[in-house]
Coordinates of C-alpha atoms in Angstrom, one line a residue:
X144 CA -66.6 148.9 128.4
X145 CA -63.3 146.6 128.5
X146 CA -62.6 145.8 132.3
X147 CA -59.1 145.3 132.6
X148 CA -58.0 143.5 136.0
X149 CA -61.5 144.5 137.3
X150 CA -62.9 142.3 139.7
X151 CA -62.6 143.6 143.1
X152 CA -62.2 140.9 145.9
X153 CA -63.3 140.6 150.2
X154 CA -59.2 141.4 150.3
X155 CA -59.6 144.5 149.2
X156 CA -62.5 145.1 151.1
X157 CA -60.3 144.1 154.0
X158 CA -57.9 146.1 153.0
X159 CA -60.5 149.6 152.9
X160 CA -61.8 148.0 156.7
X161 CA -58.4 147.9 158.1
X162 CA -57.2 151.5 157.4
X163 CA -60.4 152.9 158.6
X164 CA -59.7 152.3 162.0
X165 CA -56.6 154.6 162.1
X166 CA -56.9 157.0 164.5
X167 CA -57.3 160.8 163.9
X168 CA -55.2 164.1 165.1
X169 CA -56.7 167.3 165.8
X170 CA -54.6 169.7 163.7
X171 CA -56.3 173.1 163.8
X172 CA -56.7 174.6 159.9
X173 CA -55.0 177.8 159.2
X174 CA -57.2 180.5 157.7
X175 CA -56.5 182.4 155.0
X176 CA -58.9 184.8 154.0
X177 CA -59.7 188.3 154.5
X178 CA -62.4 188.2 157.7
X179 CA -62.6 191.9 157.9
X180 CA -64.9 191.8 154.2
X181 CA -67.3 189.4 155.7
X182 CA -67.6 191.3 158.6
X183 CA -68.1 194.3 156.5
X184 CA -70.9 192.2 154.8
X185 CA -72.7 191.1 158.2
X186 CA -71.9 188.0 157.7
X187 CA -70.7 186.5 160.5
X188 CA -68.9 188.1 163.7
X189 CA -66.7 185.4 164.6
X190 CA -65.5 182.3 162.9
X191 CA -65.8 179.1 164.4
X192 CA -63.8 176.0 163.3
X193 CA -66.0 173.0 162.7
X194 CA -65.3 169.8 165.0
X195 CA -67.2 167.0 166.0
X196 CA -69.5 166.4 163.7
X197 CA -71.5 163.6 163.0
X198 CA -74.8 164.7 161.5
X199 CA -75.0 161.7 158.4
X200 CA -78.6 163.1 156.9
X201 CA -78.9 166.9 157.5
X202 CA -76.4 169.5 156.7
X203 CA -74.6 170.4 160.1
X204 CA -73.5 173.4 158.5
X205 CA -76.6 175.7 157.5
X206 CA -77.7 177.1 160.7
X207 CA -74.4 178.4 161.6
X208 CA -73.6 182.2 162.2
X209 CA -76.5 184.5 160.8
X210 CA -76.9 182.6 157.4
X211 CA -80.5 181.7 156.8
X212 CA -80.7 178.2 154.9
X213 CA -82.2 178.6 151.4
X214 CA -84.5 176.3 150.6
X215 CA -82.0 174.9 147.8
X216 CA -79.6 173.7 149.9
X217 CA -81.9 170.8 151.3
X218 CA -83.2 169.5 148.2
X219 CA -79.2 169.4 147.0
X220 CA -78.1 167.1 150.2
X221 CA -81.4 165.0 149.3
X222 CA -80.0 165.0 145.5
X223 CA -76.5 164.6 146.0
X224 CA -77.2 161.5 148.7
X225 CA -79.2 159.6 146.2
X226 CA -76.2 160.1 143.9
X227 CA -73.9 157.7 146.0
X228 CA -72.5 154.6 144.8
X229 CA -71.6 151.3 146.8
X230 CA -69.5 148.6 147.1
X231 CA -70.1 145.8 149.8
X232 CA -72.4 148.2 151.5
X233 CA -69.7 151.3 152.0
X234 CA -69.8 154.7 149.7
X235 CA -66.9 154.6 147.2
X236 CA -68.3 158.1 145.2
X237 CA -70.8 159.8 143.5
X238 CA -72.0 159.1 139.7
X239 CA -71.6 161.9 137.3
X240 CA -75.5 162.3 136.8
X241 CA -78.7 160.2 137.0
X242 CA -80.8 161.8 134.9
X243 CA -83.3 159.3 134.4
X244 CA -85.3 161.1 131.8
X245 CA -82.1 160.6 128.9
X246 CA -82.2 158.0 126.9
X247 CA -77.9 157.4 126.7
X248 CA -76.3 156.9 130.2
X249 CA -72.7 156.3 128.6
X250 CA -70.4 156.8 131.4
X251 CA -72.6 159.3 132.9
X252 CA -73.5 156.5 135.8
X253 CA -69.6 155.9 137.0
X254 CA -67.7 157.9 139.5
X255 CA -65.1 159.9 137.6
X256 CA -62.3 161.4 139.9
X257 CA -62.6 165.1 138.9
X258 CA -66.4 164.8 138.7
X259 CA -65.8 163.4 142.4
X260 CA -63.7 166.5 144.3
X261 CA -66.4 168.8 144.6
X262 CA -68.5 165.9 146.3
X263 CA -65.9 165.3 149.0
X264 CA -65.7 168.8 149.8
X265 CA -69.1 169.0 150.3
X266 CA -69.0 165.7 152.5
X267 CA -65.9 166.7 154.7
X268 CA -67.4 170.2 155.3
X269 CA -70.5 168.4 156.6
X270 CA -68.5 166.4 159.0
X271 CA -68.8 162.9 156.9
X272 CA -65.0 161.7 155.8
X273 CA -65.9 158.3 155.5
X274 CA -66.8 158.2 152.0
X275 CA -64.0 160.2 151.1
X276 CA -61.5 158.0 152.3
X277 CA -62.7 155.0 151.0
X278 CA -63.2 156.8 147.5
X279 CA -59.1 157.3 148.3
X280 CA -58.4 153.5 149.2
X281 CA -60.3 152.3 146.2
X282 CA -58.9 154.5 143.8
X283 CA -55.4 154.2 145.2
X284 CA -56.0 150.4 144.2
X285 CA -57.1 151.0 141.1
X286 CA -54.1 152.4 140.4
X287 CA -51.9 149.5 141.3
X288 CA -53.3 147.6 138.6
X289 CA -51.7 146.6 134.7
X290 CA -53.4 149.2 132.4
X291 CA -53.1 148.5 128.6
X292 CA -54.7 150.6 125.7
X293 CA -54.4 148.3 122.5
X294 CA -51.0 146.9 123.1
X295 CA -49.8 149.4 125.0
X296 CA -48.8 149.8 128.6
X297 CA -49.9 152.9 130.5
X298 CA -47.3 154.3 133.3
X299 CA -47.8 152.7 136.3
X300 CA -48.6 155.9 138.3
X301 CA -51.6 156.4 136.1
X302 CA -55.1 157.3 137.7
X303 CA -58.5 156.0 136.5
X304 CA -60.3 158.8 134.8
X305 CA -63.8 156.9 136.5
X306 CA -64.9 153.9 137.3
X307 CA -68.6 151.9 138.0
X308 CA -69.8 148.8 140.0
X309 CA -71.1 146.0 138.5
X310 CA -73.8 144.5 141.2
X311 CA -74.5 140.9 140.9
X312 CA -77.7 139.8 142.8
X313 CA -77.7 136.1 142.0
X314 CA -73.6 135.8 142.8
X315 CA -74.4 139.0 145.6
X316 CA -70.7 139.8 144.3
X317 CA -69.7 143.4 143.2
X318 CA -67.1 144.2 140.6
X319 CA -65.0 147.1 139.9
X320 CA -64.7 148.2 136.4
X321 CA -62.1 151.3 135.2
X322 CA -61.6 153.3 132.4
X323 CA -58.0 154.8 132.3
X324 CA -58.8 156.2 128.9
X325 CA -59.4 153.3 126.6
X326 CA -62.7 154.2 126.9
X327 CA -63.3 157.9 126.5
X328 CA -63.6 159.8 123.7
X329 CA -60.3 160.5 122.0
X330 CA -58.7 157.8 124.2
X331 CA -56.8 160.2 126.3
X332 CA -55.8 159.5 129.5
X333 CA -56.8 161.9 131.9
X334 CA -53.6 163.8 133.3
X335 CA -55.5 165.3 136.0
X336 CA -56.8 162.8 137.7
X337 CA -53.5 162.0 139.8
X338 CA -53.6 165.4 140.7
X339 CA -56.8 165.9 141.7
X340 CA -56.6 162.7 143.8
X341 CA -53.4 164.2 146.1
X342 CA -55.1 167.7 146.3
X343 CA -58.0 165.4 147.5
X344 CA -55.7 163.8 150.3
X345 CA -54.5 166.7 151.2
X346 CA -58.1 168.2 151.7
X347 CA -59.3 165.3 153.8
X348 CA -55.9 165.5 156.1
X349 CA -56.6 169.5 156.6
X350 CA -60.2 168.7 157.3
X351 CA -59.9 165.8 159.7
X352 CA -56.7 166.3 161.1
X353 CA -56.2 162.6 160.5
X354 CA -52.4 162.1 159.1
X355 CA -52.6 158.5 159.4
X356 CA -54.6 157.9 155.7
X357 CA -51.7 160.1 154.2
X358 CA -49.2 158.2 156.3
X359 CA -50.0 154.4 154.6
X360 CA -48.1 152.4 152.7
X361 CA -50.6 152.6 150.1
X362 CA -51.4 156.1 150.0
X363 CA -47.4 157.1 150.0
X364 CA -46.6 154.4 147.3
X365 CA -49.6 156.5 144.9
X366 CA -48.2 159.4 145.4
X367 CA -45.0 158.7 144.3
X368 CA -46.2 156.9 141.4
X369 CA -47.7 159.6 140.6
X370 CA -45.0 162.3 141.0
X371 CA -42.9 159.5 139.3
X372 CA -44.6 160.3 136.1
X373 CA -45.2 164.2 136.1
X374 CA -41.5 164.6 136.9
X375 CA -39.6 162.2 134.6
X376 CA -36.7 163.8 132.4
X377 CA -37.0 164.0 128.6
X378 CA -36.6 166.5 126.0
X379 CA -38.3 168.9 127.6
X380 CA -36.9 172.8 127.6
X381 CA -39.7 173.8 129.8
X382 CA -40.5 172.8 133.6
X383 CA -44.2 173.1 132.0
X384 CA -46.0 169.8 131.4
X385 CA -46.7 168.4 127.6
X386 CA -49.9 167.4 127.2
X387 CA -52.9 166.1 124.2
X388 CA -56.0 168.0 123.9
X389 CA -58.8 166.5 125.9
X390 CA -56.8 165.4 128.7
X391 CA -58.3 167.2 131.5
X392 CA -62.1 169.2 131.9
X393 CA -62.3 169.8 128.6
X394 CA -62.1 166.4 127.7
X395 CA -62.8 167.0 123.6
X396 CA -60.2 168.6 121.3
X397 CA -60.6 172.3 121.4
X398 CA -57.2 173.3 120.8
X399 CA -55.7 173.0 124.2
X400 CA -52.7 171.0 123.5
X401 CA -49.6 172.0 124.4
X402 CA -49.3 173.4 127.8
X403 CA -52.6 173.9 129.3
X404 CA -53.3 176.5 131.6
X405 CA -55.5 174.2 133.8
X406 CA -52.7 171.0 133.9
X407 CA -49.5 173.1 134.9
X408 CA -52.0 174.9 137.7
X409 CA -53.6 171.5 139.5
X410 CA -49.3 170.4 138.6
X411 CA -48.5 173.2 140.8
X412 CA -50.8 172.8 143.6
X413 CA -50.1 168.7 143.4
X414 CA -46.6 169.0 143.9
X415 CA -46.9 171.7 147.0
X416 CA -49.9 169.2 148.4
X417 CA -47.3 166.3 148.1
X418 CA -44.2 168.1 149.8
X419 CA -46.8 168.8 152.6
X420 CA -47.4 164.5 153.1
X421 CA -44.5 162.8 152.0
X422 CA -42.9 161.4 154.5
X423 CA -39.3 161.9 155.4
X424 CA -37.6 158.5 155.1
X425 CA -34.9 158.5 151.9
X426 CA -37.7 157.8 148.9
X427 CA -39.6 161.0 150.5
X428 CA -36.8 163.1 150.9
X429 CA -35.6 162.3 147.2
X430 CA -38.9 163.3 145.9
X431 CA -38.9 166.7 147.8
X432 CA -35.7 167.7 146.5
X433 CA -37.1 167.2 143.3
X434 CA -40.3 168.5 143.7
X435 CA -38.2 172.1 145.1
X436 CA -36.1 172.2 141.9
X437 CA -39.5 171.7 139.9
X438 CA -41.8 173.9 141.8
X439 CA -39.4 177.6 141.4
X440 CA -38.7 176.6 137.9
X441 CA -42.3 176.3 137.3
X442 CA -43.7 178.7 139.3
X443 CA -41.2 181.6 137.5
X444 CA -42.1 180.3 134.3
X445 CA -46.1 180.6 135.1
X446 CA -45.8 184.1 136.2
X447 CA -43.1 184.9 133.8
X448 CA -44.7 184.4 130.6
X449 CA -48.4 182.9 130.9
X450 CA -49.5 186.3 132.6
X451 CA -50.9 188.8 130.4
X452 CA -52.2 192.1 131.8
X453 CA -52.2 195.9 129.4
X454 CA -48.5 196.4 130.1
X455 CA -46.8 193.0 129.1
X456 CA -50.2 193.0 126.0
X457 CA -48.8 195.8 125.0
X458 CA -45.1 194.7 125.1
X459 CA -46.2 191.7 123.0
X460 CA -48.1 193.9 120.6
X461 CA -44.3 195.9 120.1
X462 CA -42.2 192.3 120.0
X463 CA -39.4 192.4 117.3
X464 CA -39.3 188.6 115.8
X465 CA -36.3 186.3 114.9
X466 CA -34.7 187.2 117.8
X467 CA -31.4 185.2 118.3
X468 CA -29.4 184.7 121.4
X469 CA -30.0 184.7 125.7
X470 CA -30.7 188.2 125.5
X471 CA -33.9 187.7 123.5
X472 CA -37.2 190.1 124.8
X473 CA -39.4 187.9 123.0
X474 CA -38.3 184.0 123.7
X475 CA -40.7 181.7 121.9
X476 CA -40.9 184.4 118.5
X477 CA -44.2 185.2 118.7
X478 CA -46.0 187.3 116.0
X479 CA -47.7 190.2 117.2
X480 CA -49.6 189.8 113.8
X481 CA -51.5 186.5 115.4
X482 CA -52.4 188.1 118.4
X483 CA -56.7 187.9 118.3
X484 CA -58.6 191.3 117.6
X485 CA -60.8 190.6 120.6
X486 CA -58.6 190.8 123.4
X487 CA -57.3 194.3 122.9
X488 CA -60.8 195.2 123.7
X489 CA -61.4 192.7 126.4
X490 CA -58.2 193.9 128.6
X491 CA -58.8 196.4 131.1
X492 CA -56.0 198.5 132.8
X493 CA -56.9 197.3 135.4
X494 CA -56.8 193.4 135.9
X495 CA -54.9 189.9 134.2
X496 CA -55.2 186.6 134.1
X497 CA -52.8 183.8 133.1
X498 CA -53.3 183.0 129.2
X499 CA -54.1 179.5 128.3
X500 CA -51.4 177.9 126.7
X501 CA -47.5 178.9 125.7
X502 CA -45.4 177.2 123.4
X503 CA -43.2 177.9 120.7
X504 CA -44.5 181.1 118.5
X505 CA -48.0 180.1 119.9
X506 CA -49.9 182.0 122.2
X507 CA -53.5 180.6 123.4
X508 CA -54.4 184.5 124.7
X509 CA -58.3 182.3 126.1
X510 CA -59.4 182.9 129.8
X511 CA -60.1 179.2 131.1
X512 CA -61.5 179.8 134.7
X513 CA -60.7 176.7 136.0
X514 CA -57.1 176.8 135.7
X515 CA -56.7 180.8 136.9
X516 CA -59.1 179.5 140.1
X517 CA -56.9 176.5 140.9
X518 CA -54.0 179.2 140.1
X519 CA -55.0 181.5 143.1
X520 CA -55.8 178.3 145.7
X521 CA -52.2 176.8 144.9
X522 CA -50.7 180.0 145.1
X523 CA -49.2 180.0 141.7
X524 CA -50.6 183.4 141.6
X525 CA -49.0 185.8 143.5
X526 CA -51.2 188.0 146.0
X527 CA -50.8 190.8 143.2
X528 CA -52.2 188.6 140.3
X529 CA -54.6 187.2 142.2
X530 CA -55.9 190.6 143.0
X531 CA -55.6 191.6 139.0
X532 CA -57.7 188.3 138.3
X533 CA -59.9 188.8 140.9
X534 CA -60.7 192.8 139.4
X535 CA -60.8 191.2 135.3
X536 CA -63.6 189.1 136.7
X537 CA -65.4 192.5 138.6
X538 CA -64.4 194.4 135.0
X539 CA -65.8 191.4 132.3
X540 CA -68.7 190.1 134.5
X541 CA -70.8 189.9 131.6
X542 CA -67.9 187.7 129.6
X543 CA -66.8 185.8 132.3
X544 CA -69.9 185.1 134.5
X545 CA -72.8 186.5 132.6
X546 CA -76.7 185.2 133.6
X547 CA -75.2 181.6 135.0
X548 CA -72.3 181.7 136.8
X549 CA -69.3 179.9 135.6
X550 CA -67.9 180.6 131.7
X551 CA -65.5 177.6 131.2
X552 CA -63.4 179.9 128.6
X553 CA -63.7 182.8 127.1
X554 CA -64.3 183.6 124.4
X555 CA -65.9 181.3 121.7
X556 CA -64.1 179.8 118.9
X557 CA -66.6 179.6 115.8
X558 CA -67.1 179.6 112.2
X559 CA -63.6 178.8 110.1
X560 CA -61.4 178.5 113.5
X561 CA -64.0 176.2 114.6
X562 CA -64.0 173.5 112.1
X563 CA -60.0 173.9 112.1
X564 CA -59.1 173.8 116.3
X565 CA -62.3 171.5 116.9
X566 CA -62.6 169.2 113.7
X567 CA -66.2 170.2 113.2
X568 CA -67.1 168.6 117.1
X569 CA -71.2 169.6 117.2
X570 CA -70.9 169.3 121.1
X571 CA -68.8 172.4 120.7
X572 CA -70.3 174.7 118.7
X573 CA -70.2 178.4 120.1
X574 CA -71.1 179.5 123.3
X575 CA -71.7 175.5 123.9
X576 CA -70.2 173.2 126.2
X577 CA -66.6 173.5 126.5
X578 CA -66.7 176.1 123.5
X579 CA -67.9 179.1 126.3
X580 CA -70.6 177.2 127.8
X581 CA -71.3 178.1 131.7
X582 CA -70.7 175.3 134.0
X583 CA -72.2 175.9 137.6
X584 CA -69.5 173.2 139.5
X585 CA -67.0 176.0 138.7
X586 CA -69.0 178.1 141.0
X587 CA -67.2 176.4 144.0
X588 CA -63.8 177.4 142.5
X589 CA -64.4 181.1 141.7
X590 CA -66.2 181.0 145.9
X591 CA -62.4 179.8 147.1
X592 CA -61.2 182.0 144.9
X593 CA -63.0 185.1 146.3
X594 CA -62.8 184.1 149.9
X595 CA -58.9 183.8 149.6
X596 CA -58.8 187.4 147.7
X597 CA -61.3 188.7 150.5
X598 CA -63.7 189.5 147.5
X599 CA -66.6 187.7 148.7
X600 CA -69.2 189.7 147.5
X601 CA -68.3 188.4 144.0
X602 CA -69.0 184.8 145.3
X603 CA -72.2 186.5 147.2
X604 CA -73.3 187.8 143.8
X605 CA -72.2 184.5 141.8
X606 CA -73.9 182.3 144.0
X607 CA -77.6 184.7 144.3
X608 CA -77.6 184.3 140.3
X609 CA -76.8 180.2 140.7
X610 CA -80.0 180.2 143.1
X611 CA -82.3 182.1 140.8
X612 CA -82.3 178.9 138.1
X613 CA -80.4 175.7 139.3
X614 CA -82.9 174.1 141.0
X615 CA -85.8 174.6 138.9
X616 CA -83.8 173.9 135.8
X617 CA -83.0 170.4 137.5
X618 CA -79.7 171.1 138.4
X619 CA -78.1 171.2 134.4
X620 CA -74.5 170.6 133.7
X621 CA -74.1 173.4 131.6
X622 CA -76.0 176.1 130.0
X623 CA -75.2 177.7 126.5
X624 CA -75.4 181.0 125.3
X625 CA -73.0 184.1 124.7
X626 CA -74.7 185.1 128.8
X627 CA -75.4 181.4 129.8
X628 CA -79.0 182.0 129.6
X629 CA -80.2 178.6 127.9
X630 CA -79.7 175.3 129.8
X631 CA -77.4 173.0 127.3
X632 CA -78.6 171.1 124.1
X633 CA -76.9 168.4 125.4
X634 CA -76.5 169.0 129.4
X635 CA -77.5 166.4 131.9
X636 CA -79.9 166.8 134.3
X637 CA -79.2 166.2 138.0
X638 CA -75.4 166.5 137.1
X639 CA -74.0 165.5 140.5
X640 CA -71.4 168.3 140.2
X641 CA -73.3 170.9 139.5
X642 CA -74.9 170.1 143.3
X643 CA -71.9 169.7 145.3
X644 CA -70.1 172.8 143.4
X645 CA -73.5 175.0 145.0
X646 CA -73.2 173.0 148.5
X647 CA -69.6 173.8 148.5
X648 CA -70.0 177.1 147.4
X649 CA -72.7 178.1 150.3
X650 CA -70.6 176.6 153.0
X651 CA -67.5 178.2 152.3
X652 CA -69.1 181.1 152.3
X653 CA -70.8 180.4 155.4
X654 CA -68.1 179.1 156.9
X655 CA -64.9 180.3 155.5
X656 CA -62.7 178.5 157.8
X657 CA -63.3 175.6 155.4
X658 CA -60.6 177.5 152.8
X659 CA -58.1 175.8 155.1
X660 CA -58.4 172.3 153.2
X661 CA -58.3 173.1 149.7
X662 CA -55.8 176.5 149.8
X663 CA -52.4 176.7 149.9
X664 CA -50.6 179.7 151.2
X665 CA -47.9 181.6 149.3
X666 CA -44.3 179.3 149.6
X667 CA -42.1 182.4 150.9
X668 CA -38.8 180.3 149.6
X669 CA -40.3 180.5 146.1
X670 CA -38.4 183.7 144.4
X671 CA -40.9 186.4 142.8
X672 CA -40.7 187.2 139.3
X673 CA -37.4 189.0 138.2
X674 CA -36.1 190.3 135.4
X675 CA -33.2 187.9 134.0
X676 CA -30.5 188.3 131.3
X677 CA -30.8 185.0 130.6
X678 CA -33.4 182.9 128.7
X679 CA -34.6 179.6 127.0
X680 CA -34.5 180.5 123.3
X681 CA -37.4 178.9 120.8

């Protein structure tokens, strides 16, 4: 691996010293769940919001209200500690996986951001920031430094996609190599990774009530860098964002270019994260105004035409094409002709979902859960589609969730439409990997999810089928199979996301209070969906 500008220095371990003796707020979390379904449950009377805690080698959280610790969530604290990685001594992140027993580690020993969210969750919920705000510092660092792929210069708002520490014992000197893409396979720069990192700082303000990491030079600086790129003008006709295929979680090309269901959802819930911590001096307030124009142009767009439930199916199934002029029903000439045989039969009437991808006379009509998860959290969803996604995923259990809970897409591409969308990839064959494999750390996602909805007896259910396998699999990171029933040809063991996304999962439910740090309620100045006499024209 190429280090570019690696090397970190005692500066910059200075630097991480200095800004963790800020001092904290107490800002009390808003809750936003339904508490009247737990209570129907039994599972807790009243909800308390976690303070004080200090607890750094036993969960704090398992022996609150009537839940009765399973005996996986032990062995995943003692799995998910020994994941940790250090520099000079303090916890930057978590590696991907250390399962000892494969013969490849790739890059499955560095500390990817993505990888990294569920991790922190787990470690604020348990009291422990720390870690989580010195994985912030050092990637916000990271950042600030020249990144060239070939001859090429990379925006300078671009986040690492991972990176390791080099330990030298003889020089007792540790250096800091990242990959911004000119490592990966594909050599795509990972367009989620900013996003993920503000939602991140976001989560750790909620949780600690500590505004002043948020407040830094530093911190403000990345953000803006980072909003700097996502909102740049261009040719664009669409307040979507353009991306390549393997730019986010599914990181391999399976015909997700375009406009992405999962990017414009973590766009949406970046942006809203950001207008809650920039700071009000004249570069902030340029930034919000921005960021207001962008967010009810994408947020009409979203539920305007990525949302598919049996009426606007059916309308789609009726479009007349070549349609010319503003007063266009079908505005990006789609052929009802190229709409896939399977999803007439997979649509209930009762239920939706936002569609994966929307572009000009292309419809990607795959259910990605990630991006319709992050789509509820962010609010992108209104309370009436996340209700409709929340009853497709009660009606399709079987497709969407099956034996191992979390299908990544459904459904499988295969045979001829394989070798075209995938180029033949055999990491992707069907019902494999990103191809409809089940991923577990998406568990922690659809839990939110639920808990937001007040459906958390699908979480409840989700989470009993998680605890049947996980463990004695050795904690895969994905399973393959049409139901999810085999552990994957090519999965990790010990995947480090697979164990936070269970420790996460159990704690929210435990403890739903913790929704406060990583959902967004609905923006009442954003307009609903209306009908318009005007549109873009394809």
């Amino acid at each position: 691996m190429e280090a570019v500008n690696s090397s970190s220095s005692i500066s910059e371990l200075d630097d991480i010293s200095r800004l963790l003796d800020r001092p904290r707020l107490n800002i009390e979390r808003k809750r936003s769940f339904d508490e009247r379904s737990f209570s129907e449950m039994g599972i807790f009377e009243t909800v308390n919001s976690p303070g004080g805690r200090s607890g750094l080698e036993t969960p704090v959280s398992s022996d609150r209200n009537s839940f009765e610790p399973h005996p996986m969530v032990a062995e995943a604290w003692d799995a998910l500690r020994r994941s940790l990685v250090y520099l000079r001594g303090q916890p930057v992140g978590t590696v991907a996986a250390y399962d000892h027993a494969s013969e490849e580690v790739l890059n499955y020993d560095q500390v990817f951001v993505r990888d990294f969210v569920p991790s922190a969750l787990a470690f604020l919920m348990n009291g422990e920031p720390d870690i989580v705000k010195n994985f912030l510092l050092k990637t916000i660092q990271i950042q600030g430094r020249e990144k060239k792929i070939d001859r090429f210069k990379l925006g300078e708002g671009a986040m690492p996609a991972s990176f390791k520490i080099l330990h030298d014992p003889i020089k007792k000197t540790d250096t800091v190599i990242a990959d911004f893409g000119e490592s990966a396979i594909g050599r795509v720069a990972p367009v989620e990774s900013g996003f993920w990192w503000i939602v991140l700082l976001r989560a750790y303000t909620k949780s600690t009530g500590d505004t002043s990491l948020a407040d830094t030079t530093e911190c403000q600086k990345g953000m803006r860098l980072i909003l700097s790129l996502c909102l740049s003008e261009g040719f664009d006709t669409f307040p979507t964002l353009l991306c390549a295929d393997g730019c986010s979680m599914v990181d391999r090309r399976m015909g997700v270019y375009g406009y992405p269901i999962e990017i414009q959802a973590l766009f949406f819930m970046a942006l809203r994260s950001a207008m809650s911590m920039l700071k009000h001096d004249t570069e902030g307030k340029e930034f919000m105004e921005r960021i207001v124009k962008r967010l009810h142009a994408l947020s009409f767009h979203m539920r305007s035409y990525f949302w598919l439930d049996f009426q606007q199916l059916n309308d789609i199934y009726r479009y007349k094409t070549e349609e010319y002029s503003h007063t266009a029903v079908n505005k990006f000439n789609v052929i009802p002709d190229s709409i896939p045989e399977w999803v007439f039969d997979f649509m209930p009437l009762r239920g939706g979902y936002f569609i994966g991808n929307v572009s000009p006379a292309r419809m990607d009509f795959r259910w990605f859960a990630l991006g319709n998860c992050v789509a509820i959290l962010g609010s992108l969803a209104t309370p009436e589609q996340s209700a409709a996604i929340m009853d497709l995923i009660e009606e399709r259990w079987e497709e969407l969730v099956g034996e191992m809970p979390v299908k990544i897409c459904h459904p499988a591409i295969e045979s001829h439409e394989w070798r075209i969308v995938t180029g033949c990839d055999p990491k992707n064959t069907r019902w494999s990997y990103h191809n409809g494999g089940s991923w577990p750390v998406l568990l922690w996602l659809l839990t939110a999810a639920c808990i937001k909805t007040g459906r958390p007896q699908i979480a409840k259910r989700a989470i009993d089928l998680t605890e049947a396998r996980l463990l004695k699999d050795g904690w895969p990171e994905y399973y393959d199979g049409k139901s999810g029933r085999f552990i994957g040809k090519q999965a990790r063991k010990f995947q480090t996301w697979s164990i936070a996304g269970y420790l996460v999962a159990k704690m929210l439910l435990e403890d739903p209070s913790h929704l406060g740090m990583i959902s967004l309620e609905e923006d009442k100045q954003i307009k609903p969906v209306i009908k318009r006499s005007y549109s873009w024209t394809c």
